[in-house]
Short mmCIF file of C-alpha atoms and ligand atoms in Angstrom, two decimals:
data_model
loop_
_atom_site.label_atom_id
_atom_site.label_comp_id
_atom_site.label_asym_id
_atom_site.label_seq_id
_atom_site.Cartn_x
_atom_site.Cartn_y
_atom_site.Cartn_z
CA MET A 1 10.03 26.19 5.00
CA GLU A 2 6.92 27.70 6.14
CA ILE A 3 3.81 25.34 6.95
CA SER A 4 0.22 25.99 6.89
CA VAL A 5 -1.93 23.77 7.91
CA ILE A 6 -5.26 24.58 7.02
CA GLY A 7 -7.90 22.55 10.14
CA ALA A 8 -6.84 21.64 13.05
CA GLY A 9 -8.48 17.68 13.07
CA TYR A 10 -7.40 14.84 14.43
CA VAL A 11 -5.38 14.56 11.04
CA GLY A 12 -4.45 18.69 10.04
CA LEU A 13 -2.86 19.07 14.26
CA THR A 14 -1.79 15.54 14.58
CA THR A 15 0.14 16.89 10.86
CA ALA A 16 0.73 20.06 12.58
CA ALA A 17 2.44 19.36 15.91
CA CYS A 18 5.29 17.03 13.74
CA LEU A 19 5.85 19.08 11.77
CA ALA A 20 6.60 21.69 13.67
CA GLU A 21 8.54 18.81 15.97
CA ILE A 22 10.55 17.74 13.03
CA GLY A 23 12.00 21.44 12.69
CA HIS A 24 9.58 23.39 10.50
CA HIS A 25 7.68 27.10 11.58
CA VAL A 26 4.01 25.56 11.06
CA PHE A 27 0.64 27.57 11.27
CA CYS A 28 -2.24 25.00 12.57
CA ALA A 29 -5.17 26.99 11.36
CA ASP A 30 -9.48 26.78 11.72
CA ASN A 31 -12.01 28.33 11.86
CA ASP A 32 -13.65 26.67 14.93
CA THR A 33 -13.14 30.07 17.14
CA GLN A 34 -13.52 27.95 20.19
CA LYS A 35 -10.74 25.07 19.12
CA LEU A 36 -8.49 28.62 18.27
CA ASP A 37 -8.48 29.30 22.34
CA GLN A 38 -8.37 26.14 23.81
CA LEU A 39 -4.75 25.19 21.49
CA GLN A 40 -4.06 29.19 22.05
CA ASN A 41 -4.56 27.75 25.67
CA GLY A 42 -2.74 24.29 25.64
CA GLN A 43 -5.83 23.41 25.57
CA MET A 44 -6.40 20.05 23.70
CA PRO A 45 -9.58 19.13 21.65
CA PHE A 46 -9.04 15.31 22.39
CA TYR A 47 -7.09 13.17 23.21
CA GLU A 48 -3.92 11.41 21.26
CA PRO A 49 -0.92 9.42 23.11
CA HIS A 50 2.43 11.88 23.15
CA LEU A 51 0.42 15.03 20.96
CA GLU A 52 0.17 17.40 23.92
CA GLY A 53 3.78 17.32 24.81
CA ILE A 54 4.45 17.83 21.06
CA VAL A 55 2.42 21.00 21.15
CA ASP A 56 3.10 22.72 23.50
CA ARG A 57 6.73 22.81 23.62
CA ASN A 58 6.62 23.36 20.01
CA ARG A 59 3.96 25.94 20.91
CA GLU A 60 6.36 27.59 23.89
CA ALA A 61 9.13 27.70 20.91
CA LYS A 62 7.09 29.73 19.25
CA ARG A 63 7.49 27.35 16.11
CA LEU A 64 4.24 25.69 16.07
CA GLU A 65 1.22 28.78 16.16
CA PHE A 66 -2.63 28.49 15.74
CA GLY A 67 -5.00 31.30 13.95
CA PRO A 68 -7.39 31.93 11.01
CA THR A 69 -7.77 30.26 7.90
CA GLU A 70 -6.81 33.57 6.37
CA GLU A 71 -3.70 33.99 8.26
CA GLY A 72 -2.94 30.38 7.34
CA VAL A 73 -3.10 31.33 3.22
CA ASP A 74 -1.62 34.49 3.26
CA ARG A 75 1.30 33.51 5.78
CA GLY A 76 1.79 29.66 4.30
CA ARG A 77 4.11 28.93 1.15
CA ALA A 78 3.23 25.47 2.02
CA LEU A 79 -0.54 25.05 2.63
CA PHE A 80 -1.82 21.24 3.97
CA ILE A 81 -5.40 21.87 3.65
CA CYS A 82 -7.42 18.90 5.97
CA VAL A 83 -10.43 19.48 7.10
CA GLY A 84 -12.81 17.01 7.39
CA THR A 85 -15.24 15.06 4.70
CA PRO A 86 -17.44 13.73 6.25
CA PRO A 87 -19.85 11.61 4.98
CA LEU A 88 -23.49 12.64 3.21
CA GLU A 89 -26.32 11.12 3.04
CA LYS A 90 -25.19 8.10 0.36
CA GLY A 91 -22.40 8.11 1.55
CA GLU A 92 -20.76 10.29 -0.43
CA ALA A 93 -18.27 12.88 1.16
CA ASP A 94 -18.35 16.22 1.84
CA LEU A 95 -15.83 18.08 -0.19
CA SER A 96 -17.81 21.74 0.77
CA ALA A 97 -15.20 22.78 3.41
CA ILE A 98 -12.32 21.03 1.03
CA GLU A 99 -14.39 23.89 -1.58
CA ARG A 100 -14.09 26.94 1.01
CA VAL A 101 -10.57 26.59 1.49
CA ALA A 102 -9.86 26.47 -2.17
CA ARG A 103 -11.83 30.14 -1.94
CA VAL A 104 -9.63 31.60 -0.14
CA ILE A 105 -6.29 30.23 -0.73
CA ALA A 106 -7.65 31.53 -4.55
CA HIS A 107 -8.82 35.13 -3.83
CA ARG A 108 -6.25 35.44 -0.45
CA GLY A 109 -2.74 34.09 -1.96
CA HIS A 110 -1.12 35.96 -3.84
CA GLY A 111 2.71 34.92 -4.54
CA TYR A 112 3.26 30.97 -4.85
CA ARG A 113 1.42 28.33 -2.76
CA LEU A 114 2.00 24.83 -2.92
CA VAL A 115 -1.46 22.92 -1.93
CA ILE A 116 -1.14 20.21 -0.68
CA GLU A 117 -4.24 17.59 0.03
CA LYS A 118 -4.51 16.22 2.81
CA SER A 119 -7.78 15.34 3.93
CA THR A 120 -9.24 11.76 2.85
CA VAL A 121 -10.66 12.94 -0.20
CA PRO A 122 -12.43 10.79 -3.74
CA VAL A 123 -10.39 9.96 -6.40
CA GLN A 124 -10.20 13.32 -8.90
CA THR A 125 -10.56 15.74 -6.53
CA GLY A 126 -7.08 17.38 -6.68
CA ARG A 127 -8.55 17.58 -10.28
CA GLN A 128 -11.99 20.19 -9.00
CA LEU A 129 -9.26 22.25 -6.65
CA LYS A 130 -7.36 22.42 -9.34
CA ARG A 131 -9.99 24.16 -11.34
CA HIS A 132 -11.27 25.86 -8.22
CA LEU A 133 -8.58 27.11 -8.07
CA ALA A 134 -8.25 28.28 -11.75
CA LEU A 135 -11.52 29.60 -11.78
CA PHE A 136 -11.25 31.86 -9.14
CA ARG A 137 -7.39 32.63 -8.29
CA THR A 138 -5.90 36.09 -8.45
CA LYS A 139 -3.39 37.21 -10.89
CA GLU A 140 -0.88 37.64 -8.71
CA LEU A 141 -1.82 33.30 -7.31
CA GLU A 142 0.77 30.65 -8.43
CA TYR A 143 0.45 26.90 -7.06
CA ASP A 144 1.04 23.83 -7.50
CA VAL A 145 -1.61 20.67 -6.81
CA VAL A 146 -0.44 17.92 -4.14
CA SER A 147 -2.57 15.01 -3.08
CA ASN A 148 -0.39 13.42 0.11
CA PRO A 149 -2.95 11.12 1.86
CA GLU A 150 -2.10 10.62 5.76
CA PHE A 151 -1.91 6.67 7.09
CA LEU A 152 -2.41 7.91 11.13
CA ARG A 153 -3.84 5.75 13.16
CA GLU A 154 -5.65 7.29 16.07
CA GLY A 155 -4.30 6.18 19.03
CA ALA A 156 -0.69 5.64 17.41
CA GLY A 157 -0.99 8.60 15.17
CA VAL A 158 2.25 10.40 16.04
CA GLU A 159 4.07 7.24 16.12
CA ASP A 160 2.48 6.94 12.61
CA PHE A 161 3.94 9.92 11.96
CA PHE A 162 7.61 9.27 13.05
CA HIS A 163 7.34 6.00 11.52
CA PRO A 164 5.54 5.26 8.33
CA ASP A 165 5.32 2.82 6.01
CA ARG A 166 5.30 4.77 3.55
CA VAL A 167 5.19 8.88 2.81
CA VAL A 168 3.15 8.43 -0.60
CA VAL A 169 2.78 12.35 -3.15
CA GLY A 170 0.46 13.19 -6.22
CA VAL A 171 2.86 15.52 -7.79
CA GLU A 172 3.02 17.29 -11.16
CA THR A 173 5.49 19.49 -11.38
CA PRO A 174 9.46 18.94 -10.07
CA ARG A 175 8.75 21.69 -8.61
CA ALA A 176 5.97 19.84 -6.27
CA LEU A 177 8.21 17.44 -5.72
CA GLU A 178 11.25 19.07 -4.48
CA GLN A 179 9.44 20.99 -2.07
CA MET A 180 7.69 17.91 -0.79
CA ARG A 181 10.85 16.16 -0.47
CA GLU A 182 11.47 18.81 1.49
CA ILE A 183 9.47 18.67 3.87
CA TYR A 184 9.74 15.23 4.66
CA ARG A 185 13.39 14.52 4.46
CA PRO A 186 13.88 14.52 8.78
CA VAL A 187 11.14 11.30 8.40
CA LEU A 188 12.62 10.24 5.54
CA GLU A 189 15.93 10.27 6.38
CA ARG A 190 15.61 8.96 9.60
CA THR A 191 17.29 12.90 11.51
CA PHE A 192 14.78 13.81 13.79
CA ALA A 193 15.04 13.41 17.61
CA CYS A 194 11.88 10.44 18.33
CA PRO A 195 9.23 11.79 20.50
CA VAL A 196 7.10 8.19 21.33
CA HIS A 197 10.68 5.37 21.65
CA SER A 198 13.52 7.13 23.55
CA GLU A 199 15.39 4.58 21.39
CA CYS A 200 13.71 3.60 18.48
CA SER A 201 14.34 0.57 17.54
CA ARG A 202 17.65 -0.78 15.24
CA GLN A 203 15.57 -2.66 12.88
CA ASP A 204 12.64 0.41 12.60
CA ALA A 205 16.12 2.51 12.20
CA ALA A 206 17.54 1.04 9.61
CA ARG A 207 14.41 0.39 6.85
CA PRO A 208 14.66 3.54 4.52
CA VAL A 209 10.83 5.23 4.40
CA PRO A 210 9.55 4.56 1.05
CA PHE A 211 8.40 7.95 -0.71
CA LEU A 212 6.30 6.90 -3.32
CA VAL A 213 5.46 9.04 -5.72
CA THR A 214 2.60 8.45 -8.13
CA ASP A 215 0.61 10.74 -10.20
CA ILE A 216 -2.95 12.71 -7.92
CA ALA A 217 -5.62 10.87 -9.12
CA SER A 218 -3.25 7.37 -7.65
CA ALA A 219 -2.59 9.48 -4.65
CA GLU A 220 -5.68 10.12 -4.30
CA LEU A 221 -6.99 5.99 -4.52
CA VAL A 222 -3.78 5.17 -2.45
CA LYS A 223 -5.86 6.12 0.32
CA HIS A 224 -9.06 5.36 -0.28
CA ALA A 225 -8.09 1.74 -1.34
CA SER A 226 -5.84 0.82 1.60
CA ASN A 227 -8.53 1.67 4.27
CA SER A 228 -11.02 -0.47 2.26
CA PHE A 229 -8.61 -3.38 2.26
CA LEU A 230 -7.61 -3.07 6.03
CA ALA A 231 -11.32 -3.02 6.18
CA MET A 232 -12.10 -6.10 4.13
CA LYS A 233 -9.40 -7.97 5.96
CA ILE A 234 -11.99 -7.12 8.95
CA SER A 235 -14.20 -8.63 7.80
CA PHE A 236 -13.01 -11.20 6.36
CA ILE A 237 -12.52 -13.15 9.18
CA ASN A 238 -15.18 -12.20 11.69
CA LEU A 239 -16.94 -14.20 8.41
CA VAL A 240 -14.51 -17.11 9.25
CA ALA A 241 -14.79 -16.25 13.24
CA ASP A 242 -19.02 -16.88 12.51
CA LEU A 243 -17.94 -19.86 10.46
CA CYS A 244 -15.79 -21.35 14.05
CA GLU A 245 -18.67 -21.02 15.82
CA ALA A 246 -20.52 -23.17 14.25
CA ALA A 247 -17.98 -26.60 13.36
CA GLY A 248 -16.20 -25.65 16.64
CA ALA A 249 -12.88 -24.52 15.14
CA ASP A 250 -11.44 -22.02 17.51
CA ILE A 251 -10.62 -17.81 15.24
CA ASN A 252 -7.84 -17.22 17.08
CA ARG A 253 -5.96 -20.39 16.16
CA VAL A 254 -7.38 -19.85 12.67
CA ALA A 255 -6.43 -16.50 12.82
CA GLU A 256 -2.98 -16.86 13.49
CA GLY A 257 -2.54 -19.88 10.59
CA ILE A 258 -3.85 -17.34 8.05
CA GLY A 259 -0.99 -14.82 9.21
CA LEU A 260 2.11 -17.04 8.50
CA ASP A 261 1.46 -16.66 5.38
CA ARG A 262 3.53 -13.21 4.71
CA ARG A 263 1.30 -12.68 1.71
CA ILE A 264 -1.43 -12.40 3.83
CA GLY A 265 0.79 -11.11 7.15
CA SER A 266 -1.45 -10.86 10.55
CA SER A 267 -1.78 -7.41 11.52
CA PHE A 268 -5.86 -6.28 11.27
CA LEU A 269 -7.27 -9.78 11.29
CA ARG A 270 -8.70 -9.83 15.01
CA PRO A 271 -12.66 -11.00 15.14
CA GLY A 272 -14.75 -8.99 17.01
CA ILE A 273 -18.26 -6.99 16.90
CA GLY A 274 -16.43 -4.65 14.15
CA PHE A 275 -14.08 -2.01 13.08
CA GLY A 276 -15.52 1.73 13.30
CA GLY A 277 -14.09 4.92 14.21
CA PHE A 278 -14.10 7.50 11.55
CA CYS A 279 -11.90 6.10 9.02
CA PHE A 280 -13.61 3.12 7.91
CA PRO A 281 -17.03 3.24 8.32
CA LYS A 282 -16.95 6.43 5.82
CA ASP A 283 -14.36 6.24 3.31
CA LEU A 284 -15.14 2.68 2.29
CA GLN A 285 -19.24 3.92 1.51
CA ALA A 286 -17.18 6.67 -0.36
CA PHE A 287 -15.04 5.10 -2.30
CA VAL A 288 -18.13 2.57 -3.57
CA ARG A 289 -20.22 5.71 -4.72
CA ILE A 290 -17.28 7.34 -6.78
CA ALA A 291 -16.34 4.10 -8.26
CA GLU A 292 -20.37 3.44 -9.11
CA LYS A 293 -19.93 7.53 -10.24
CA LEU A 294 -17.49 6.23 -12.84
CA GLY A 295 -18.57 3.06 -13.81
CA CYS A 296 -17.29 0.67 -11.45
CA ASP A 297 -19.53 -1.67 -9.85
CA PHE A 298 -17.72 -2.61 -6.39
CA SER A 299 -20.31 -4.69 -4.66
CA LEU A 300 -17.57 -6.29 -2.69
CA LEU A 301 -16.45 -3.95 -0.34
CA LYS A 302 -20.28 -2.90 0.04
CA GLU A 303 -20.21 -6.82 1.52
CA VAL A 304 -18.04 -6.13 3.37
CA GLU A 305 -19.54 -2.86 5.19
CA ARG A 306 -22.85 -4.81 5.29
CA ILE A 307 -20.63 -7.98 7.60
CA ASN A 308 -19.88 -5.27 9.45
CA LEU A 309 -23.03 -3.75 10.30
CA ARG A 310 -23.86 -7.70 10.81
CA ARG A 311 -21.14 -7.72 13.83
CA LEU A 312 -23.91 -5.84 16.38
CA ASP A 313 -26.49 -8.46 15.68
CA HIS A 314 -24.76 -10.45 16.05
CA PHE A 315 -22.92 -9.95 19.22
CA VAL A 316 -26.11 -9.10 20.57
CA GLU A 317 -27.48 -12.21 19.90
CA LYS A 318 -24.82 -13.39 22.11
CA VAL A 319 -25.95 -11.31 24.68
CA LYS A 320 -29.09 -12.73 24.65
CA LYS A 321 -28.31 -15.88 24.47
CA GLU A 322 -27.17 -15.97 27.88
CA LEU A 323 -28.96 -13.79 29.15
CA TRP A 324 -32.34 -14.42 28.00
CA VAL A 325 -34.82 -11.69 28.92
CA LEU A 326 -33.02 -8.48 28.95
CA ARG A 327 -35.36 -5.99 30.10
CA GLY A 328 -34.12 -4.79 33.75
CA LYS A 329 -30.78 -7.18 33.35
CA GLU A 330 -27.44 -4.99 35.00
CA ILE A 331 -25.06 -5.28 32.44
CA GLY A 332 -21.72 -3.79 32.54
CA VAL A 333 -19.64 -2.14 29.56
CA TRP A 334 -15.89 -2.55 29.26
CA GLY A 335 -15.01 -0.04 26.70
CA LEU A 336 -16.79 2.91 24.80
CA ALA A 337 -14.05 4.19 22.38
CA PHE A 338 -13.62 2.77 18.83
CA LYS A 339 -10.39 1.63 19.66
CA PRO A 340 -7.80 1.58 22.47
CA ASN A 341 -5.97 4.31 23.54
CA THR A 342 -7.97 7.33 21.90
CA ASP A 343 -11.06 8.94 23.79
CA ASP A 344 -12.80 9.44 19.96
CA VAL A 345 -16.51 7.41 20.14
CA ARG A 346 -17.65 8.44 16.09
CA PHE A 347 -19.01 5.32 14.82
CA ALA A 348 -18.25 3.35 17.79
CA PRO A 349 -19.44 -0.29 17.77
CA ALA A 350 -19.45 -0.21 21.45
CA LEU A 351 -21.92 2.55 21.11
CA ALA A 352 -24.82 1.11 18.76
CA ILE A 353 -24.45 -2.29 20.77
CA ILE A 354 -25.40 0.21 24.41
CA ARG A 355 -27.72 1.81 21.67
CA HIS A 356 -29.38 -1.90 20.73
CA LEU A 357 -29.31 -3.53 24.35
CA LEU A 358 -30.75 -0.24 25.68
CA ALA A 359 -33.68 -0.49 23.25
CA GLU A 360 -34.68 -3.86 24.50
CA GLY A 361 -34.56 -3.00 27.77
CA ALA A 362 -31.45 -3.32 29.66
CA GLU A 363 -29.62 -1.14 32.49
CA ILE A 364 -26.06 -0.26 31.32
CA GLN A 365 -23.71 0.54 33.63
CA ALA A 366 -19.99 2.09 31.44
CA TYR A 367 -16.58 1.94 32.23
CA ASP A 368 -13.52 3.13 29.71
CA PRO A 369 -10.33 4.83 30.61
CA ARG A 370 -10.59 8.56 27.82
CA ALA A 371 -13.97 8.29 26.03
CA VAL A 372 -16.77 8.47 28.71
CA ASP A 373 -17.00 12.52 28.32
CA ASN A 374 -17.64 11.70 24.68
CA ALA A 375 -20.15 8.69 25.31
CA ARG A 376 -22.12 10.34 27.69
CA ARG A 377 -22.48 13.09 25.07
CA GLU A 378 -23.96 11.14 22.92
CA ILE A 379 -25.80 8.56 25.16
CA PRO A 380 -26.79 10.27 28.74
CA GLU A 381 -29.29 7.47 29.72
CA VAL A 382 -26.32 5.21 30.46
CA THR A 383 -24.64 4.61 34.12
CA TYR A 384 -21.07 6.59 33.77
CA CYS A 385 -18.50 4.79 35.91
CA SER A 386 -15.18 5.45 37.27
CA ASP A 387 -13.81 2.06 37.48
CA PRO A 388 -13.96 -1.06 35.35
CA TYR A 389 -15.58 -2.82 38.83
CA GLU A 390 -17.34 0.26 39.60
CA ALA A 391 -19.01 -0.73 36.44
CA ALA A 392 -19.51 -4.51 37.14
CA ARG A 393 -20.90 -4.59 40.61
CA GLY A 394 -24.24 -5.77 40.76
CA THR A 395 -24.03 -6.96 37.32
CA GLU A 396 -25.46 -9.91 35.01
CA ALA A 397 -22.34 -10.26 32.77
CA VAL A 398 -19.91 -7.62 31.72
CA LEU A 399 -19.61 -7.37 27.93
CA LEU A 400 -16.42 -6.02 26.65
CA LEU A 401 -16.17 -3.66 23.66
CA THR A 402 -12.69 -2.01 23.57
CA GLU A 403 -9.07 -3.58 24.39
CA TRP A 404 -7.53 -1.28 26.70
CA ASP A 405 -5.07 -3.24 28.03
CA GLU A 406 -6.10 -2.37 31.61
CA PHE A 407 -9.33 -5.03 31.08
CA ARG A 408 -6.45 -7.54 30.70
CA ASP A 409 -5.42 -6.94 34.11
CA VAL A 410 -8.13 -7.11 36.26
CA ASP A 411 -8.39 -8.91 39.94
CA TRP A 412 -10.82 -11.47 38.78
CA GLU A 413 -11.70 -12.89 42.27
CA ARG A 414 -11.66 -9.63 43.45
CA LEU A 415 -14.70 -8.86 40.82
CA ARG A 416 -16.27 -11.90 41.03
CA ALA A 417 -17.63 -11.04 44.22
CA LEU A 418 -18.96 -7.89 42.61
CA MET A 419 -20.88 -9.22 40.31
CA GLU A 420 -24.46 -11.10 39.99
CA ARG A 421 -23.65 -13.84 37.54
CA PRO A 422 -19.59 -14.29 37.32
CA LEU A 423 -19.98 -14.31 33.22
CA ILE A 424 -17.61 -12.19 30.56
CA ILE A 425 -18.56 -11.39 27.22
CA ASP A 426 -16.07 -11.04 25.43
CA GLY A 427 -15.93 -8.86 21.92
CA ARG A 428 -12.60 -8.76 21.02
CA ASN A 429 -11.81 -11.71 22.16
CA VAL A 430 -8.65 -11.03 24.16
CA LEU A 431 -9.48 -12.68 27.41
CA SER A 432 -8.15 -16.22 27.48
CA ARG A 433 -11.38 -18.97 28.73
CA ASP A 434 -8.91 -20.81 31.12
CA VAL A 435 -7.69 -18.04 33.29
CA LEU A 436 -10.71 -16.81 34.31
CA ALA A 437 -12.14 -20.67 34.22
CA THR A 438 -9.80 -20.68 37.07
CA TYR A 439 -11.70 -18.08 39.29
CA GLY A 440 -14.51 -19.15 38.77
CA PHE A 441 -16.23 -17.27 35.21
CA GLN A 442 -18.04 -17.85 32.41
CA TYR A 443 -16.28 -17.16 29.33
CA VAL A 444 -18.08 -16.43 25.53
CA GLY A 445 -16.16 -14.75 23.49
CA ILE A 446 -16.08 -14.44 19.53
CA GLY A 447 -15.46 -17.05 17.04
CA HIS A 448 -15.06 -19.82 19.37
CA ASP A 449 -17.25 -22.74 20.53
CA ALA A 450 -19.30 -20.65 23.26
CA GLU A 451 -21.35 -23.69 24.32
CA VAL A 452 -20.69 -24.08 28.25
CA PRO A 453 -22.02 -27.49 29.40
CA GLU A 454 -25.12 -27.41 32.30
CA ASN A 455 -23.35 -28.87 34.72
CA GLU A 456 -20.84 -26.25 34.77
CA LEU A 457 -23.68 -23.43 35.11
CA ALA A 458 -24.02 -25.45 38.48
CA GLY A 459 -23.07 -22.72 40.75
CA ALA A 460 -22.52 -19.57 39.09
CA ARG A 461 -23.58 -17.29 41.02
CA GLY A 462 -21.17 -13.66 41.23
CA ASP A 463 -20.83 -14.68 45.30
CA GLY A 464 -19.02 -18.41 44.40
CA SER A 465 -22.14 -19.31 47.56
CA GLY A 466 -24.03 -21.34 44.63
CA LYS A 467 -27.26 -20.33 46.54
CA VAL A 468 -29.32 -18.86 43.90
C1 LIG B 501 -7.43 3.77 10.21
C2 LIG B 501 -6.34 3.67 9.66
O1 LIG B 501 -5.88 2.76 9.81
C3 LIG B 501 -5.02 4.54 8.89
O2 LIG B 501 -4.20 3.99 8.60
C4 LIG B 501 -6.12 5.56 8.18
O3 LIG B 501 -5.32 6.53 8.16
C5 LIG B 501 -7.27 5.91 8.95
O4 LIG B 501 -8.05 4.97 9.10
P1 LIG B 501 -8.29 4.25 12.02
O5 LIG B 501 -9.20 4.37 12.17
O6 LIG B 501 -7.14 4.88 13.25
O7 LIG B 501 -7.22 4.67 11.30
O8 LIG B 501 -8.47 3.16 13.32
P2 LIG B 501 -7.70 1.44 13.15
O9 LIG B 501 -6.45 1.11 13.80
O10 LIG B 501 -7.52 1.12 11.79
O11 LIG B 501 -8.99 0.47 13.27
C6 LIG B 501 -10.26 0.69 12.88
C7 LIG B 501 -11.27 -0.38 13.31
O12 LIG B 501 -10.77 -1.29 12.68
C8 LIG B 501 -10.82 0.29 14.81
O13 LIG B 501 -12.55 -0.08 15.60
C9 LIG B 501 -10.75 -1.29 15.33
O14 LIG B 501 -10.99 -1.62 16.30
C10 LIG B 501 -11.35 -2.68 13.94
N1 LIG B 501 -9.86 -3.71 14.06
C11 LIG B 501 -8.56 -3.05 13.21
C12 LIG B 501 -10.87 -4.87 14.39
O15 LIG B 501 -12.09 -4.94 14.58
N2 LIG B 501 -9.68 -5.82 13.53
C13 LIG B 501 -8.30 -5.41 13.24
O16 LIG B 501 -7.74 -6.30 13.55
C14 LIG B 501 -7.72 -4.20 13.41
#
């Protein structure tokens, strides 16, 4: 099927490349000519595991092409709208890019078009989209509108495309339903060569992919509600983490105990410095706004947002408690991206914490395996380093703010010799206090009793000499 994907951002490019990988001919369109040049010349606008290989392979096989939106509308029979819906000032989703695409489809579209909403949008956007197409369409245009929310996670986007928990389609006609089933058939029937796993797990191979068919509004709500529920789970466990600190309990054990209940599940119960990224914060706000507009009180989700914002202050308080005066203190930071396996720093808690520490006069040396360039554009006054040791050199503490795997596997002895004080403050609870103690480190984590007896603090100087 001739497919066009409008918008070559994170969702659009991943979707376009993966649809080409399962055999469709895909035209990926964007009105950012610089990005199009990059993509046509084999450069990737962002880092995402496995994606570059898929883009290269399918571009070379001419199954994936790039060009302007107008050409995309002319050439595609199925049109995936994957443009950005950033937050407006009060948190509503900005739908202007969607409207622009709808206008191009209405004016240029001829014959039949399957118009597929894939951007994350508030409920009733599909209704607006249909109305807009009806208002501005040429006589020759016939169309169906579909909602097909995406659930891709950054850092695991390709894997999530090929191994989805479900595919959701909101449709109004059997014709639209059949085409959506056709588009996803290789994923639903697992007739694809997986670009992520040399051999997909038997369990996964055996599990049929749910193909959930609903009306358009319900499909739109599935996305906002799913993200808001996951965000709520994170804020809940962060609340319990605070209680563990006050009660002398251990959040890691508590989360384990909660997660063993199959009705709850262990995923998204990792406490830390809060959720970030371009999805949860904005989707939560947009969901609250649309609910209020429709007369529903979603104060529960406002609380989820408040708890999340408080994580930043809570963490900075932890740093202050250990370092006392921050002014002039050298602090090392490990991790800048909002989560591992991505170079994305949008709404990253790490950057918010760095800004807070800089405002208190601290000096920051930071390292991240992928996100330094993006972080430097946001906060140029930080010293960016090329490895975790350089970031720790001469510092009074290292803050772990993004749980990249490489931070679990550090040469602790070498690190201790580099630091002014062997103190690790772990904002993601991925390191072990006991292991670090064997290397003479003081460890402060989230959600467990952080108090270190005075006598254990003696001789905390980095080089183990104990000399002040
Ligand atoms: C999210 C949804 O997971 C995905 O389905 C949707 O399509 C887009 O939004 P993403 O934003 O890429 O994906 O990241 P995700 O892995 O969900 O993490 C979001 C944030 O929550 C990150 O900042 C992460 O560090 C944080 N998080 C996640 C926690 O603090 N604790 C957890 O247990 C899980």
